[in-house]
Short mmCIF file of C-alpha atoms in Angstrom, two decimals:
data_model
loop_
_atom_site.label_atom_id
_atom_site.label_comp_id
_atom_site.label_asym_id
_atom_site.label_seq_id
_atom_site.Cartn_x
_atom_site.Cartn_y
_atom_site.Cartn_z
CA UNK A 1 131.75 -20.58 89.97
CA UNK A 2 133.55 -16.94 89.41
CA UNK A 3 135.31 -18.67 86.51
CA UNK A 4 132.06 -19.82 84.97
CA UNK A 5 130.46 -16.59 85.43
CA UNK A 6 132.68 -15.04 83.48
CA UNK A 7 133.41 -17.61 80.47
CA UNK A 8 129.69 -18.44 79.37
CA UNK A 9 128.79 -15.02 78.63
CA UNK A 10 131.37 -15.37 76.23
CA UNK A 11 129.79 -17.69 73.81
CA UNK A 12 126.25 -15.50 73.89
CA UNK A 13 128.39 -12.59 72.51
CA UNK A 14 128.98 -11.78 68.67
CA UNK A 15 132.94 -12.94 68.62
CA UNK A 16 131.84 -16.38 70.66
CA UNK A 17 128.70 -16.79 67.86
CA UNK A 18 130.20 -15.55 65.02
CA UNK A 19 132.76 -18.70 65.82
CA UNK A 20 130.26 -21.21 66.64
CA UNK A 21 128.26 -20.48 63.18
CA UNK A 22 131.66 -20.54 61.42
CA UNK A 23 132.63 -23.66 62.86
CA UNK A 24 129.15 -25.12 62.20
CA UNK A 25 129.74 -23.90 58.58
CA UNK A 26 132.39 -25.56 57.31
CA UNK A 27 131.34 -29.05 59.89
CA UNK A 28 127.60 -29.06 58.03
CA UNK A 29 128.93 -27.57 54.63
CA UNK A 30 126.06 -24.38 55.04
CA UNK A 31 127.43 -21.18 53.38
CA UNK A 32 124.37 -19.40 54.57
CA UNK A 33 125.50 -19.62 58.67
CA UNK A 34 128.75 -18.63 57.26
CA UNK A 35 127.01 -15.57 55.54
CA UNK A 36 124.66 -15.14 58.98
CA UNK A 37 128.54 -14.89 60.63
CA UNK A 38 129.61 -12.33 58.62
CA UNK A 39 126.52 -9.95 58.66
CA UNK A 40 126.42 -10.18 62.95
CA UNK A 41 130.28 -9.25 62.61
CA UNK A 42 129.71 -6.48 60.66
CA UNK A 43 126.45 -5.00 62.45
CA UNK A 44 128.12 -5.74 65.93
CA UNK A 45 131.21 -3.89 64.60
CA UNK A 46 129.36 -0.48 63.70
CA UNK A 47 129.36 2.46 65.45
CA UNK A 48 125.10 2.54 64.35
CA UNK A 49 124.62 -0.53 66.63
CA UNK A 50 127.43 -0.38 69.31
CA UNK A 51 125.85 3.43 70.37
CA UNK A 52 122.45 2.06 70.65
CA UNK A 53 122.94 -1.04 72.59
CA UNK A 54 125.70 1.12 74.89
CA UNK A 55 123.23 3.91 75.46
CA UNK A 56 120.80 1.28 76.09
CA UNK A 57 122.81 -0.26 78.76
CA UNK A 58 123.20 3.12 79.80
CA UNK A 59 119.55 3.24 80.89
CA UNK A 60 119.70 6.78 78.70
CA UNK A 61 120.67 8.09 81.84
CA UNK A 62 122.89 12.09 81.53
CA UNK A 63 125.49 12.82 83.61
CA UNK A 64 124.41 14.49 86.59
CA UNK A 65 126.33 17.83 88.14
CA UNK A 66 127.93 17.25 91.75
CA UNK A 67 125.74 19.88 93.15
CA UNK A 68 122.18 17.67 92.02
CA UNK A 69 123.95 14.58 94.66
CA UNK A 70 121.81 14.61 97.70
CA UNK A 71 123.60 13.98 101.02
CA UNK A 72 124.00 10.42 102.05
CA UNK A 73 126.05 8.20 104.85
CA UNK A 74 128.62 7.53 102.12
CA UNK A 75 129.80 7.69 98.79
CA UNK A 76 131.05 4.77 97.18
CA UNK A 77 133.25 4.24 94.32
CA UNK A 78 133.41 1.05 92.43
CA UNK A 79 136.48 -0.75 91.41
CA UNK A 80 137.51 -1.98 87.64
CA UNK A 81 139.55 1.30 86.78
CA UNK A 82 143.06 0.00 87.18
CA UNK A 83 145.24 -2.34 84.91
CA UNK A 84 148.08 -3.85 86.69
CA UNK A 85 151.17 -3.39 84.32
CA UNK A 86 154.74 -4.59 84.30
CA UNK A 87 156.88 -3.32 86.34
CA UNK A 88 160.13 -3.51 88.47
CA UNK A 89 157.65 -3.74 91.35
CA UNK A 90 153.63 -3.94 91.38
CA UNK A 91 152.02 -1.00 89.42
CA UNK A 92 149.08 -0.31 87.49
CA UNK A 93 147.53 2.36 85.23
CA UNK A 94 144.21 4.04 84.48
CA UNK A 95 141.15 2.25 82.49
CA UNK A 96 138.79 4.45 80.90
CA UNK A 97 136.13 4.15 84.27
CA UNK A 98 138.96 6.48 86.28
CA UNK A 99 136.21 9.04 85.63
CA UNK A 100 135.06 7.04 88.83
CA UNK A 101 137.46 7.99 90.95
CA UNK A 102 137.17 11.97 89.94
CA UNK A 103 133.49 12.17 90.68
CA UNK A 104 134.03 10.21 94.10
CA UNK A 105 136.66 12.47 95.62
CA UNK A 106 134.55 15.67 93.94
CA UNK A 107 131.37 14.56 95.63
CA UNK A 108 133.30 13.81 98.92
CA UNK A 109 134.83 17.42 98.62
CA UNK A 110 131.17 18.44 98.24
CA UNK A 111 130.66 17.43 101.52
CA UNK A 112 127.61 15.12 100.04
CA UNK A 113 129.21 12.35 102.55
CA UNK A 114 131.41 12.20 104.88
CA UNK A 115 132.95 9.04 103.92
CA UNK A 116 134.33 7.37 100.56
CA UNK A 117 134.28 3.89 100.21
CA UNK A 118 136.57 2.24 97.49
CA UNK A 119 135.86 -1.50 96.50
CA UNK A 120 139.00 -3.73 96.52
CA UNK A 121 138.86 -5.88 93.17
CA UNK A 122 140.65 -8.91 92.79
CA UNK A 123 140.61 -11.69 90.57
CA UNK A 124 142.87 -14.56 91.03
CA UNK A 125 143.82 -14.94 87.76
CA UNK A 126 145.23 -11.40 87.40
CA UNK A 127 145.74 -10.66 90.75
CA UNK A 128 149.52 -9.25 90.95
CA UNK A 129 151.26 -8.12 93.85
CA UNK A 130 148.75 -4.52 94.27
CA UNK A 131 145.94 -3.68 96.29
CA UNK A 132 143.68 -2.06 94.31
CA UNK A 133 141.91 -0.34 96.78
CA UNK A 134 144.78 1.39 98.72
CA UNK A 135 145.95 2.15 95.63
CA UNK A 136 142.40 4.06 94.90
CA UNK A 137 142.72 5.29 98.29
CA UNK A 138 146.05 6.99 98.05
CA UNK A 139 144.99 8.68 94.67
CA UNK A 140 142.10 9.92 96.35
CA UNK A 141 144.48 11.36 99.07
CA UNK A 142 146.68 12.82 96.14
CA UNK A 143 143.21 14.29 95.03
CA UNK A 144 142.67 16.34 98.40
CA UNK A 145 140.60 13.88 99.92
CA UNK A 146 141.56 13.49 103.74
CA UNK A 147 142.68 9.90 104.66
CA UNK A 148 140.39 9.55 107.81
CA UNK A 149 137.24 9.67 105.57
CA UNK A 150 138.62 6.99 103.08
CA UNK A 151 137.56 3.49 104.07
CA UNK A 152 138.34 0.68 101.98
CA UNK A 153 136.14 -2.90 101.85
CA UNK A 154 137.82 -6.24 101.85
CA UNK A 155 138.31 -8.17 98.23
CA UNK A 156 135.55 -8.40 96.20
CA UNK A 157 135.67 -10.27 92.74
CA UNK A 158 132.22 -9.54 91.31
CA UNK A 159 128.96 -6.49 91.89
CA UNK A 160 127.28 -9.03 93.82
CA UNK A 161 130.60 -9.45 96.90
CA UNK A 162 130.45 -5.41 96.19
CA UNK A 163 127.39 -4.66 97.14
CA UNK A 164 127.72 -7.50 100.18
CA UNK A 165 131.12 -5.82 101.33
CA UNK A 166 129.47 -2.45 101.70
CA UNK A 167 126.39 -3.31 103.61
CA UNK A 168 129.11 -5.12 105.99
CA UNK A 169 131.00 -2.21 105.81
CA UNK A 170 128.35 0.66 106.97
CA UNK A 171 126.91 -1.83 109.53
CA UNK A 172 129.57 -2.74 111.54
CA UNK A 173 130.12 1.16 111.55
CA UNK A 174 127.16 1.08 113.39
CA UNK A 175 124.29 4.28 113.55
CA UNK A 176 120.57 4.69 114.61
CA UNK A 177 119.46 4.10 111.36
CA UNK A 178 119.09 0.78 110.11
CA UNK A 179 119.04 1.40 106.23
CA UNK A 180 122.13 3.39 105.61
CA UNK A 181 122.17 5.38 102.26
CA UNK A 182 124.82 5.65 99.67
CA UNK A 183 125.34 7.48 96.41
CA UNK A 184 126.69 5.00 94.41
CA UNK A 185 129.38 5.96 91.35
CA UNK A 186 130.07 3.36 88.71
CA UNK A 187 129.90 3.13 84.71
CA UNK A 188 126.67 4.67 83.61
CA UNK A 189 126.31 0.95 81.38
CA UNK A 190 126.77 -0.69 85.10
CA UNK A 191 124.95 1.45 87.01
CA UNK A 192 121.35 -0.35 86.60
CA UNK A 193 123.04 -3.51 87.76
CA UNK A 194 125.01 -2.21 90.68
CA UNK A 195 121.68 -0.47 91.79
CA UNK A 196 119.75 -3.09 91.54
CA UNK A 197 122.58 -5.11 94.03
CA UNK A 198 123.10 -2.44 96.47
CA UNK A 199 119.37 -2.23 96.87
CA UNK A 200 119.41 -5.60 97.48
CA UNK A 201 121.65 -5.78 100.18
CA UNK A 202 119.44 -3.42 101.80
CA UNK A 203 121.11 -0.03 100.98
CA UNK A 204 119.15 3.21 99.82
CA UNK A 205 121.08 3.98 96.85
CA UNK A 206 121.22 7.37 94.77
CA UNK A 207 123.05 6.57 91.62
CA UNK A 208 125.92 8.84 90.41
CA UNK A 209 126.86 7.71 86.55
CA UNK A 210 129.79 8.54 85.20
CA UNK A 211 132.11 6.79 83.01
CA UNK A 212 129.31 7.31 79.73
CA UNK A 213 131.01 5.17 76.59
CA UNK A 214 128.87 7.31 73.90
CA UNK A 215 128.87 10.45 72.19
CA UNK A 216 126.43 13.35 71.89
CA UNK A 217 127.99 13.95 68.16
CA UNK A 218 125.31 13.46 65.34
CA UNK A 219 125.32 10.44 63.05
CA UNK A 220 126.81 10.37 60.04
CA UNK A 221 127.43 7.67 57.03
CA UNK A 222 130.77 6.86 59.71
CA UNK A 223 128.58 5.12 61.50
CA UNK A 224 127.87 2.06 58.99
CA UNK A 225 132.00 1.16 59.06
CA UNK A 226 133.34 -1.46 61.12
CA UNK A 227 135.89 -1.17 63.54
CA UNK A 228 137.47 -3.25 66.65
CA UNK A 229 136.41 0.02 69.47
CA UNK A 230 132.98 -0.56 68.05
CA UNK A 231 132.82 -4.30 68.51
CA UNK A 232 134.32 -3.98 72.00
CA UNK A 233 131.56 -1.46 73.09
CA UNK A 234 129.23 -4.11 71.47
CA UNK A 235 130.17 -6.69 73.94
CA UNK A 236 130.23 -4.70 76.78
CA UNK A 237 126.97 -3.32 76.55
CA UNK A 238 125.03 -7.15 75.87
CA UNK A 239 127.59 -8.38 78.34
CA UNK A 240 125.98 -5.88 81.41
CA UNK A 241 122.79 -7.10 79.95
CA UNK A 242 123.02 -10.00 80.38
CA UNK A 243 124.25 -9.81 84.03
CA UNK A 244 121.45 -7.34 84.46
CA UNK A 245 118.49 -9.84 83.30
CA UNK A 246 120.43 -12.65 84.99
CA UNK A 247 120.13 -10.94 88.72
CA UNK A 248 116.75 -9.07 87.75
CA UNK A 249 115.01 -12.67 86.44
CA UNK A 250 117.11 -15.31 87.60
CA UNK A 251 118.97 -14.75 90.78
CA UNK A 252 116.38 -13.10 92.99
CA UNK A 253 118.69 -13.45 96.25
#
């Protein structure tokens, strides 16, 4: 099911249709879907379209100073900022979303919680010899953050086992409060989506975006070229969207 969930997305994304209508070009002889191809490469490779579908998956949210965070039972910090690269033993190395672990430890230094929680990702076709979350945990230490208010949740492989771990987490931590309250920091594009989970598995969340994959520059006649960063941001963005729509219209539990 995990590897399903995240193959078929492929094919609704411009690189997976730009195939299929060049593939069902040259099989049905039709230089118009061969045309179609090359006008959603181009669009889905320009800055003009990548921005506004990003900044759409954004929610046009801003990115919100430390001292606006209200005070909550815990602060937690989602994985997918670490690439696990070769090595003479397991390493890895930072992904654009480290911005993650920054505003975690900052908030936690702000005394907005008085624990962090770091999300363990693992998928077993990558999974290595690490553990991402003690390795986010030990950072965190490195950042000033003291160990006893670092917890870690077991592996997770999707936002979904996230959210579920969490919940877990908090409850078995027990507290007169039934509904325990988080601020939750992710990627500003997967922010409505993990929101939307942790809500769901019956948290009071206060998002915390960071991570933001657009600029505040002005547009310019740039913005019509194609490039590979563009496409990438492209697919990202309809990619959340899709699992957004999919848990918001589909999956109701």
């Amino acid at each position: 099911m995990l590897y399903l969930a995240k193959i078929l997305p492929a094919f609704l994304l411009p690189t997976g249709v730009v195939i299929l209508l060049l593939i069902l070009s040259a099989a049905l002889r039709r230089r118009a879907l061969a045309i179609v191809a090359l006008a959603v490469l181009w669009l889905s490779s320009t800055p003009l379209v990548s921005d506004v579908l990003m900044r759409s998956a954004e929610g046009w949210q801003v990115r919100p100073p430390v001292a606006s965070a209200p005070h909550a039972d815990a602060i937690v910090v989602l994985s997918g900022m670490l690439r696990i690269v070769p090595g003479r033993e397991p390493t890895a190395e930072w992904l654009d979303a480290v911005d993650r672990l920054d505003a975690g430890a900052a908030l936690v230094r702000a005394d907005k919680a008085p624990l962090l929680v770091f999300t363990s990702e693992w998928f077993p076709w990558n999974a290595g010899g690490l553990d991402k979350g003690q390795w986010l945990a030990d950072r965190a230490a490195d950042l000033g953050v003291a160990r006893e208010r670092i917890v870690i949740t077991g592996r997770v492989s999707n936002t979904a086992e996230e959210a579920r771990a969490v919940a877990g987490l908090l409850a078995a931590r027990g507290g007169p409060r039934a509904t325990k309250s988080v601020i939750l920091v992710t990627s500003a594009f997967h922010m409505r989506r993990s929101a939307l989970l942790f809500s769901r598995a019956g948290l009071s969340v206060a998002p915390f975006p960071v991570d933001f994959r657009t600029s505040a520059a002005p547009r310019s006649f740039m913005d019509l070229l194609p490039g590979a960063a563009s496409l990438y941001s492209t697919e990202t963005a309809l990619r959340e969207c899709y699992g957004y729509l999919y848990y918001k219209l589909v999956k109701t539990g």
